[in-house]
Coordinates of C-alpha atoms and ligand atoms in Angstrom, one line a residue:
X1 CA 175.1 60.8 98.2
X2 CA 176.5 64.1 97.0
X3 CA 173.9 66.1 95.1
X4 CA 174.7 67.7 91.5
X5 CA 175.1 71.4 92.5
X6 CA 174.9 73.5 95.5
X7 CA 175.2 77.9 95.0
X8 CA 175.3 79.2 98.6
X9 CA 175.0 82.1 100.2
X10 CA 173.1 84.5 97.6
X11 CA 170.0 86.8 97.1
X12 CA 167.5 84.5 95.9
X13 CA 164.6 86.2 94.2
X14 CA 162.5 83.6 93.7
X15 CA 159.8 85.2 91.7
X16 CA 157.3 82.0 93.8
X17 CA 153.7 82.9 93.9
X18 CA 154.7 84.7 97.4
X19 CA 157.3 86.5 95.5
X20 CA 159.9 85.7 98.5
X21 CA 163.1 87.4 98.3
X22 CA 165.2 85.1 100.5
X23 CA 169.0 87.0 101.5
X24 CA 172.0 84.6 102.5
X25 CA 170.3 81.6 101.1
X26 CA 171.4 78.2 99.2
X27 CA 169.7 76.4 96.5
X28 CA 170.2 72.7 96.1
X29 CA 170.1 71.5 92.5
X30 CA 170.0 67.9 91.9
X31 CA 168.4 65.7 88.7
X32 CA 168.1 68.8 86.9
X33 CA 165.4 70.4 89.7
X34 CA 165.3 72.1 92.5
X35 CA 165.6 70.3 95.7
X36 CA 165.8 73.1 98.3
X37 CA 166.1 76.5 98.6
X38 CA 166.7 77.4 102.2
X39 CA 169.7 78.8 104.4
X40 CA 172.6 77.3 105.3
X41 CA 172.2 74.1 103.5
X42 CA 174.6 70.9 104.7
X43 CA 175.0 68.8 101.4
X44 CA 178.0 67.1 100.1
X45 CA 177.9 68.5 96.6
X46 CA 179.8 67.3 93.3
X47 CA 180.0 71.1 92.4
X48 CA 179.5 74.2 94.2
X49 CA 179.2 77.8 93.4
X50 CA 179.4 81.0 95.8
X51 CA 176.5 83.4 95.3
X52 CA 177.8 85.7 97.9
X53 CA 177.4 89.5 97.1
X54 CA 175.1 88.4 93.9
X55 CA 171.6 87.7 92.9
X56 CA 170.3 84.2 91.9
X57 CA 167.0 84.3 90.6
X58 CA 165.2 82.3 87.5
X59 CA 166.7 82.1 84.1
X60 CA 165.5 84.9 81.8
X61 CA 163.1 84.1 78.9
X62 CA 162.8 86.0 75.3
X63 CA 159.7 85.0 74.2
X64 CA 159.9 86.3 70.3
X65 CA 163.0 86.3 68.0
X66 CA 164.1 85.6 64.5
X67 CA 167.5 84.4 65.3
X68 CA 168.4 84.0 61.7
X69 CA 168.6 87.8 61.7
X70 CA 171.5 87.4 63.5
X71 CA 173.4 86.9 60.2
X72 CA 171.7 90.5 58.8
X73 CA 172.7 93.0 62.0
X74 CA 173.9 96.3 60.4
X75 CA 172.6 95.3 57.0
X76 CA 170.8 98.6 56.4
X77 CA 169.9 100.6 59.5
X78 CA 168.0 104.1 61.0
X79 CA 165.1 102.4 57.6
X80 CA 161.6 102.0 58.2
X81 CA 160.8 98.1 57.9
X82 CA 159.3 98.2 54.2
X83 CA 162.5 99.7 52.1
X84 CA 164.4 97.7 54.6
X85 CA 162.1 94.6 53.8
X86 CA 161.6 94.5 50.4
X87 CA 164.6 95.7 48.8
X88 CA 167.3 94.9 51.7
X89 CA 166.1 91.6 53.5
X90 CA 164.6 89.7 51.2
X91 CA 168.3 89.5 48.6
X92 CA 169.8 87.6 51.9
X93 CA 166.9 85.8 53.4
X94 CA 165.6 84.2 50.6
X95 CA 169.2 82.7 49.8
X96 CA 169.8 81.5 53.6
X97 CA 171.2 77.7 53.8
X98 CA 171.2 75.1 57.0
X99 CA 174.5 76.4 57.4
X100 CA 173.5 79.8 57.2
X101 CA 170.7 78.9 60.0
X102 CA 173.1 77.0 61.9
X103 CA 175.5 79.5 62.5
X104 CA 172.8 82.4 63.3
X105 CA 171.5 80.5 65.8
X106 CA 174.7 79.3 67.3
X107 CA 175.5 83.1 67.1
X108 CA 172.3 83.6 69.3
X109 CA 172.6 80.8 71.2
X110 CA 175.8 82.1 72.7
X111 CA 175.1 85.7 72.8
X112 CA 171.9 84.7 74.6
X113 CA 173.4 82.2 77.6
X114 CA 176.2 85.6 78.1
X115 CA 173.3 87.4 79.2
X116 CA 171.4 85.5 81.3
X117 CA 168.4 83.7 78.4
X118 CA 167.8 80.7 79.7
X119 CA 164.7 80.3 77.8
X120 CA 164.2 80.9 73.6
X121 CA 161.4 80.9 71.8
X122 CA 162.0 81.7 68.1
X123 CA 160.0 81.8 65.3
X124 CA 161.3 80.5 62.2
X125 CA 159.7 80.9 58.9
X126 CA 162.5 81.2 56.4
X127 CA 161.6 77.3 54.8
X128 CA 164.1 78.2 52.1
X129 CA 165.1 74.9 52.9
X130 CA 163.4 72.2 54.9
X131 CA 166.6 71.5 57.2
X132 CA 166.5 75.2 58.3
X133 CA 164.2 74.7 61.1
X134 CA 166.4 71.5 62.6
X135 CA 169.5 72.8 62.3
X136 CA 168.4 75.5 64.3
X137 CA 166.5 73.3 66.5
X138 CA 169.5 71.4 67.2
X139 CA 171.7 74.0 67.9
X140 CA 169.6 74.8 70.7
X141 CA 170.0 71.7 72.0
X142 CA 172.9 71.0 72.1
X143 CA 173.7 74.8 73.4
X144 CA 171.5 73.6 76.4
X145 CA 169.0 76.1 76.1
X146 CA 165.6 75.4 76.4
X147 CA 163.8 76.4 73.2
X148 CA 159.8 76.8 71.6
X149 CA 160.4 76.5 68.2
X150 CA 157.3 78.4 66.4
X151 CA 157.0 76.8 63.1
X152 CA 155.8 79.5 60.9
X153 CA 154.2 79.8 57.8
X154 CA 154.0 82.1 54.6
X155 CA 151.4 80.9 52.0
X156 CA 151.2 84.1 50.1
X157 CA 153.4 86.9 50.9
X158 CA 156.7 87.8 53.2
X159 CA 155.6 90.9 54.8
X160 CA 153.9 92.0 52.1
X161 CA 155.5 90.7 49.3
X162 CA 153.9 88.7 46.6
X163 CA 154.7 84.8 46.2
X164 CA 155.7 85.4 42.3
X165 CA 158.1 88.2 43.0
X166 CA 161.6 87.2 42.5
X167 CA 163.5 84.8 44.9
X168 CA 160.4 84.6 47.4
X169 CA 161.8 80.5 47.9
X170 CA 160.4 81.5 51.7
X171 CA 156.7 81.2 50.7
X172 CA 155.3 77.8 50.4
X173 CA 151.8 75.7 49.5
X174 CA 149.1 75.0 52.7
X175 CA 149.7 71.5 52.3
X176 CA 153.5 71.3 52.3
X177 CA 154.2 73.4 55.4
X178 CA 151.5 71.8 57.2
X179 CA 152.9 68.6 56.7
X180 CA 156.1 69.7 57.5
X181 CA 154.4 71.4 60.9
X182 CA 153.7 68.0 61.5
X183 CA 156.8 66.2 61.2
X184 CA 158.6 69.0 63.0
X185 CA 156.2 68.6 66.2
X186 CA 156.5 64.7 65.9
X187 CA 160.2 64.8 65.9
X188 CA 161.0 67.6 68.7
X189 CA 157.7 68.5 70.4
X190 CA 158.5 67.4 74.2
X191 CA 161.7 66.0 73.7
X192 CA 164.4 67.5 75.9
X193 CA 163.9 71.3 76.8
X194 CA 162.1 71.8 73.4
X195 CA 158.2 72.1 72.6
X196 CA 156.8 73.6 69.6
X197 CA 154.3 75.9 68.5
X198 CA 152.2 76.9 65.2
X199 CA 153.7 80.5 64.1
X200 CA 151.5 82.0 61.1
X201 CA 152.9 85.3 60.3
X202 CA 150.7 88.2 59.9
X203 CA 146.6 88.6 58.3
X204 CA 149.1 90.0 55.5
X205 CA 151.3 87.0 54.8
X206 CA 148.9 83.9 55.3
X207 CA 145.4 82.8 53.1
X208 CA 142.3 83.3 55.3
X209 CA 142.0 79.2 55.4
X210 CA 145.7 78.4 56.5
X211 CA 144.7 80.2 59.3
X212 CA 141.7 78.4 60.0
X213 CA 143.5 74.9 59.4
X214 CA 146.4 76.2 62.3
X215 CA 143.9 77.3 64.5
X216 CA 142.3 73.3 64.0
X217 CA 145.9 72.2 64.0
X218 CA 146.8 73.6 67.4
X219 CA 144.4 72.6 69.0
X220 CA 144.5 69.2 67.7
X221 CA 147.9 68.9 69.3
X222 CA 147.3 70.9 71.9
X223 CA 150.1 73.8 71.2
X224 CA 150.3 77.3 71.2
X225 CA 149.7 79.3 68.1
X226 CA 151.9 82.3 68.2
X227 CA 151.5 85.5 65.7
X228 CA 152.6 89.0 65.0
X229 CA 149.4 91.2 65.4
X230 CA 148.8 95.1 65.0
X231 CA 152.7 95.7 65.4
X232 CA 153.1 98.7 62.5
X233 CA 149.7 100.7 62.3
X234 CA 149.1 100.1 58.4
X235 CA 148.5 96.4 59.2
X236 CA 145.4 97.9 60.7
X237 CA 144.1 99.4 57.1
X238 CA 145.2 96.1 55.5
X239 CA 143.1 94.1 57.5
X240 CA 140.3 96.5 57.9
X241 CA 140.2 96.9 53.8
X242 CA 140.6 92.9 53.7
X243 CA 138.2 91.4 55.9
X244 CA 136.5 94.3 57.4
X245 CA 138.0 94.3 61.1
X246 CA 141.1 95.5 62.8
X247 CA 143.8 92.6 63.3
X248 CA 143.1 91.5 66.7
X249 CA 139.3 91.6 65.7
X250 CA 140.1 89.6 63.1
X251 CA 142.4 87.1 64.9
X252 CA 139.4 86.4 67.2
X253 CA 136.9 85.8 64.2
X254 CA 139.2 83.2 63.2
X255 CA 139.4 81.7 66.6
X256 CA 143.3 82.3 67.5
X257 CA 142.7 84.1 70.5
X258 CA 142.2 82.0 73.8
X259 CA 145.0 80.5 76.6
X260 CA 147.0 79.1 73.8
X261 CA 146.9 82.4 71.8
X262 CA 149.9 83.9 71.7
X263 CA 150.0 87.5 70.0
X264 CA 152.9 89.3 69.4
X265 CA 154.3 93.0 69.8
X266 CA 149.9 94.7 69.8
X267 CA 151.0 97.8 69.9
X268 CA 147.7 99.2 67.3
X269 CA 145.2 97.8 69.7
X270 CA 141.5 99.4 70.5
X271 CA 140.2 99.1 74.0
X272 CA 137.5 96.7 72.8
X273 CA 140.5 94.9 71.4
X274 CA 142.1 94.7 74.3
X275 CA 139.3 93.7 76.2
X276 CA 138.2 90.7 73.8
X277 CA 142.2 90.0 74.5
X278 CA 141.8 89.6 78.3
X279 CA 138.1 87.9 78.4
X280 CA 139.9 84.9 75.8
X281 CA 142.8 85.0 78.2
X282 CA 144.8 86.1 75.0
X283 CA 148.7 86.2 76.0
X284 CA 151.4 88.8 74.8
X285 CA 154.8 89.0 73.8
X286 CA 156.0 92.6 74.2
X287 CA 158.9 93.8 71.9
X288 CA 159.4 97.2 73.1
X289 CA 163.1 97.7 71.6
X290 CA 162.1 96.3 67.9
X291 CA 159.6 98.0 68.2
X292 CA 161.0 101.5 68.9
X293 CA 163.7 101.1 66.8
X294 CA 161.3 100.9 63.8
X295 CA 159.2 103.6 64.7
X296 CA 156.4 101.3 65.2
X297 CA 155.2 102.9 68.3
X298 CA 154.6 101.3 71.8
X299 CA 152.3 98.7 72.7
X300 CA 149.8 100.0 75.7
X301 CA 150.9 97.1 78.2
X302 CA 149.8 99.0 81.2
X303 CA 146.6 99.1 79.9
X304 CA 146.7 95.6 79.7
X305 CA 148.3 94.8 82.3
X306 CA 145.5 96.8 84.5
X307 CA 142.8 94.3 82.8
X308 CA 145.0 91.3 83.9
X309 CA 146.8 90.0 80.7
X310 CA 149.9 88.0 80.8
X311 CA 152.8 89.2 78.9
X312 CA 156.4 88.4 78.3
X313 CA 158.9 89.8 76.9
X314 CA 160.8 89.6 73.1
X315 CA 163.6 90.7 71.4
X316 CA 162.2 90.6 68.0
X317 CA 165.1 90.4 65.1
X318 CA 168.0 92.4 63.8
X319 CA 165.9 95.6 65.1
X320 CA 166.9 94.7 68.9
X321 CA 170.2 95.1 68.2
X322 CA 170.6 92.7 71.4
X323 CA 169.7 89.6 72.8
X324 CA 170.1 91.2 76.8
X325 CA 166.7 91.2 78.0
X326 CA 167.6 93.4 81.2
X327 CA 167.8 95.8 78.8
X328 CA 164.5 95.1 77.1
X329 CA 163.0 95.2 80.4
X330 CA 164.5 98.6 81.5
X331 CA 163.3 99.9 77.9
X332 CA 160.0 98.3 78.3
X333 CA 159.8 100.5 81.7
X334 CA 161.1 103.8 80.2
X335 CA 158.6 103.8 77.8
X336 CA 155.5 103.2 79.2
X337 CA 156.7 105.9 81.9
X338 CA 157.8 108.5 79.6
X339 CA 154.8 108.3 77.2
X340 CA 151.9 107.9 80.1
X341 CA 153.5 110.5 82.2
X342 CA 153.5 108.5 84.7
X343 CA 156.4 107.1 86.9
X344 CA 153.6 104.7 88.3
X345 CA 152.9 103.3 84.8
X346 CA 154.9 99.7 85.2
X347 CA 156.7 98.9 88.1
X348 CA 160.2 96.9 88.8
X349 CA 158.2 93.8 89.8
X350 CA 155.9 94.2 86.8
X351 CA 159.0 94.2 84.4
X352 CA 160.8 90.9 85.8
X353 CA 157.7 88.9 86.2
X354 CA 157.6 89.4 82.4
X355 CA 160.5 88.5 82.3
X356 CA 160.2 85.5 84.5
X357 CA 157.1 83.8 85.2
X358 CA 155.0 85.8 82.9
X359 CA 157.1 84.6 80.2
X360 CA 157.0 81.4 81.1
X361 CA 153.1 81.2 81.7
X362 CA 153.2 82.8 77.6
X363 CA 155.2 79.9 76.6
X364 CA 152.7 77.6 78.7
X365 CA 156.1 76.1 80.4
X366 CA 155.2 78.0 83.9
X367 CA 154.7 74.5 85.6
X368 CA 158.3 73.7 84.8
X369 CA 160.2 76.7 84.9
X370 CA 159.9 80.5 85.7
X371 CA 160.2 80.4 88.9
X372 CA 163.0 79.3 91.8
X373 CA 160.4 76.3 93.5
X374 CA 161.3 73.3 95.1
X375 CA 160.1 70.2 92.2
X376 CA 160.7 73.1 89.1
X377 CA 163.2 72.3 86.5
X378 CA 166.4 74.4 87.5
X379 CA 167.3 77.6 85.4
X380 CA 168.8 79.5 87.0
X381 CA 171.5 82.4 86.7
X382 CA 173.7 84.0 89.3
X383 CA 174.3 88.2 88.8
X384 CA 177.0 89.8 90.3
X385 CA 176.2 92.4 92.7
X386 CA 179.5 93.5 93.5
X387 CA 180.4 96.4 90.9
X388 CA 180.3 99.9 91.2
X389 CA 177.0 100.5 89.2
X390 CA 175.2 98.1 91.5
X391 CA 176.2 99.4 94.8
X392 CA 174.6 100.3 97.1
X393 CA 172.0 97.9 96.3
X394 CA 168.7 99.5 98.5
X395 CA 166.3 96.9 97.4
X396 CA 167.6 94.0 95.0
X397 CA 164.8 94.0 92.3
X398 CA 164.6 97.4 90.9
X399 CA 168.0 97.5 91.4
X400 CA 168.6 94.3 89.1
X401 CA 165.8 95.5 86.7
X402 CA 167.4 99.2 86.2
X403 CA 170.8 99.0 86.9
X404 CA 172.2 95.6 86.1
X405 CA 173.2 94.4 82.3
X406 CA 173.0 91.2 80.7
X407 CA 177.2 91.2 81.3
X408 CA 176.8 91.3 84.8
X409 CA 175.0 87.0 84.6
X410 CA 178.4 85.5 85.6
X411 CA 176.5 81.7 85.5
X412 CA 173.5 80.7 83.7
X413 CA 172.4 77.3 84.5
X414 CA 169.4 75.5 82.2
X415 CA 167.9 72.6 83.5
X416 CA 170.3 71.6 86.4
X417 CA 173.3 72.1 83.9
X418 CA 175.9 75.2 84.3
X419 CA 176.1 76.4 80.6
X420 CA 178.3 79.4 81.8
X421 CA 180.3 79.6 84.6
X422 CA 182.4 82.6 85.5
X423 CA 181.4 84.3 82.3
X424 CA 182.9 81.5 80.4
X425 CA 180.7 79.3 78.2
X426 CA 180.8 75.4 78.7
X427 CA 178.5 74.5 76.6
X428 CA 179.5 76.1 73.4
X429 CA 183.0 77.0 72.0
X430 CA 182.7 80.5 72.2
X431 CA 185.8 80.9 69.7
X432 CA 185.0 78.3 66.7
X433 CA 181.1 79.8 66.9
X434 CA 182.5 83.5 65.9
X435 CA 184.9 82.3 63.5
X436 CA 182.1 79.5 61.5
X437 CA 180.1 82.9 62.0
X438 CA 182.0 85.7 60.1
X439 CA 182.4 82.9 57.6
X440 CA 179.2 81.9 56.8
X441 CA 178.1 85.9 57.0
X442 CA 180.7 86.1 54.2
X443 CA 179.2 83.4 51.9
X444 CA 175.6 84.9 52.4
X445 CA 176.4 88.6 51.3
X446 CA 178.2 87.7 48.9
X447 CA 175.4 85.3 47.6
X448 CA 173.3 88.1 48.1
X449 CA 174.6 90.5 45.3
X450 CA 176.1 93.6 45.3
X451 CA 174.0 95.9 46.8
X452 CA 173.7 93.6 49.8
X453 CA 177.3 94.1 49.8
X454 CA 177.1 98.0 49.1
X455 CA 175.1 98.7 52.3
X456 CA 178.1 97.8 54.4
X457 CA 180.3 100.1 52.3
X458 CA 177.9 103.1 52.5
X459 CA 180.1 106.4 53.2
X460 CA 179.4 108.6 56.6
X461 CA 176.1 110.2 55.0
X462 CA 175.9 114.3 54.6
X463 CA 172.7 114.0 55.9
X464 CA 170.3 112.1 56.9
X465 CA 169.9 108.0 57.1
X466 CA 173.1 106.7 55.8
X467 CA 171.3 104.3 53.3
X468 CA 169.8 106.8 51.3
X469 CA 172.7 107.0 49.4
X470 CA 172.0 104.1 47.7
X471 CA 168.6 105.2 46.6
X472 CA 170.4 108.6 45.7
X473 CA 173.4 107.7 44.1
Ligands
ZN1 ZN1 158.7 89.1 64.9

């Protein structure tokens, strides 16, 4: 009997708990898992892909976005997240549709399986309509991705912003978005390549007790609760003034630190903070591009990765500018080298186990994928070697981890199935997604108002941010 796919003769990091790096060697996918990974394999197979010259290693995984923001990129740039927030984000997000949804994510969905995301975890919060959250859920499916969908709640502000301002239809009652929670895990937690996870926003945007009842809910059904802590530094005097500790502090008080904590970007971290993080076994998302980008700093990962705590890696939003996490990595390296003084500060290895297994183990998924393993679910992605800014290779990984681009994944394959082959998408049509796309971006700004509109038509500035030219005018 032939077996579903065969790719022979490549590179095959397999990022395995011996972190093998196997050259000339075939992996066997059949059933949607692995079935071998070994050298010169004999099998009939209904499909088979050369790997010569290239990389095949495990599918990567961006453990935090907002794909919605996909519709928003270039609205309003070089601006701190507050004027960029309040006055800028809110006119479109607060008036996004299902369709709106649909087509952001279908947007990120595709740019995502281009570069090599074989894995999404996104956390959606913008309940301006109920169906938001499926469509997007859906999309994902049927893109082929694998997804964790982090349900996320606002109960009294959106970054800040009060639930009786104007057009806040994001912010919702306790009761209404937890029994939504509910029939959102019932109907896609475990089904497919999906699971779902409890995403409260920030000490800032949810009550004290919605807190406490997520932190009973997740562990009720036994799923991750995922939130933004200590990302900008005035979060830290917000919650300090509030409750009296700094945000991680406070997360613990309310009990959502532990395995199936999941804290985002932690840039404004103590020691002590740090340390309560890797006794609770606490994990992290790092968004070191989003972060950056905003001026929010950067978050002391080889601190913590000296004390032993998991981390992955994120996008973030619109302030990524990209969904190609190679290029996350690389920045996440720069950084921590170039601020520390240290070339020593994170290596290669560190940077695409969080972009591997560490995601995966962040995601609690690392039974199933993250890794090449006989028995593990097959994602997979093939990079081409054979290009002048990859040669000569030396050793594969750094060379993958600081040299290669998201462009250079010529397949990505999710769950035994090739969703791009050659460079082409399968499982999307790449042409009818840009053109629904640009038309639904269309609807939104213009339902948005004017000054939504007026960002986009800003002149070359004389000085300075371009967008202060609308405050100035
Ligand atoms: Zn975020």
């Amino acid at each position: 009997m032939a077996i579903d796919l065969l790719i022979k003769n490549g590179v095959v990091i397999t990022m395995d708990p011996d972190r093998r790096v196997l050259e000339n060697c075939d992996v066997a996918i059949h059933d949607g898992k692995i079935l071998e990974i070994a050298p010169h394999l004999e099998m009939e197979a209904e499909k088979t892909l050369d790997a010569g010259g290239c990389v095949v290693c495990p599918g990567l995984i961006n453990g935090h976005s907002h794909v919605y923001q996909s519709m928003i990129e270039g609205l309003g740039y070089d601006m701190h997240f507050n004027p960029w927030n309040w006055r800028f984000l809110i006119p479109v997000v607060s008036k996004i549709t299902p369709d709106n949804a649909q087509a952001g994510a279908s947007l990120a969905a595709l740019e995502m399986i281009r570069n090599g995301v074989t894995t999404i975890s996104d956390h959606w919060y913008l309940h301006t309509d109920m169906e938001n959250i499926y469509r997007v859920t859906e999309i994902f499916d049927q893109s082929g991705m694998r997804a964790q969908m982090v349900f996320g709640f606002l109960d009294e502000t959106f970054a800040g912003v009060q639930r009786d301002a104007d057009d806040m239809t994001m912010i919702q009652s306790q009761d209404l978005l937890i029994n939504e929670a509910r029939r959102f895990h019932d109907t896609w937690h475990g089904k497919k390549r999906t699971t779902v996870a409890l995403g409260p926003g920030s000490t800032e945007d949810i009550s004290e007790s919605l807190m406490l009842k997520l932190v009973a809910l997740s562990k009720e059904l036994d799923i991750n609760v995922s939130t933004h802590v200590a990302g900008w530094i005035e979060i830290n005097s917000y919650t300090i003034r509030h409750f009296g500790e700094r945000d991680l502090e406070h997360f613990n008080s309310l009990g959502l630190t532990g395995p199936r904590g999941v804290m985002f970007h932690a840039v404004w971290l103590s020691d002590r903070e740090i340390e309560i993080m890797a006794k609770t076994g606490t994990k992290v998302v790092h968004c070191p591009v989003a972060n950056a980008y905003l001026g929010y700093g950067i978050s002391p990962i080889s601190h913590m990765l000296s004390r032993g705590i998991t981390i992955g890696l994120g996008t973030d939003g619109a302030a990524s500018y990209t969904y190609d996490m190679l290029e996350v990595a690389r920045t996440a390296g720069m950084l921590q080298k170039a601020s520390k003084l240290d070339a020593e500060a994170v290596t290669a290895e560190q940077l695409f186990e969080m972009l591997t297994i560490g995601g995966a183990k962040v995601l609690g998924i690392d039974k199933e994928v993250g890794s090449l393993e006989k028995g593990k679910r097959a994602d997979v992605i093939v990079v081409d070697f054979k290009q002048p800014h990859l040669l000569p290779v030396g050793r594969w990984l750094p060379k993958l981890v600081y040299s290669a681009r998201g462009s250079d994944v010529i397949h990505t394959i999710v769950d035994g199935k090739v969703l791009m082959e050659s460079r082409k998408v399968i499982s999307m049509d790449e042409e009818k997604v840009m053109a629904q796309v640009m038309e639904s971006r269309e609807d939104l700004i213009t339902r948005a108002g004017k000054e939504t509109r007026d960002l986009l038509n800003m002149p070359w500035p004389k000085d300075g941010p371009a967008w202060r030219w609308l405050v100035d005018r």
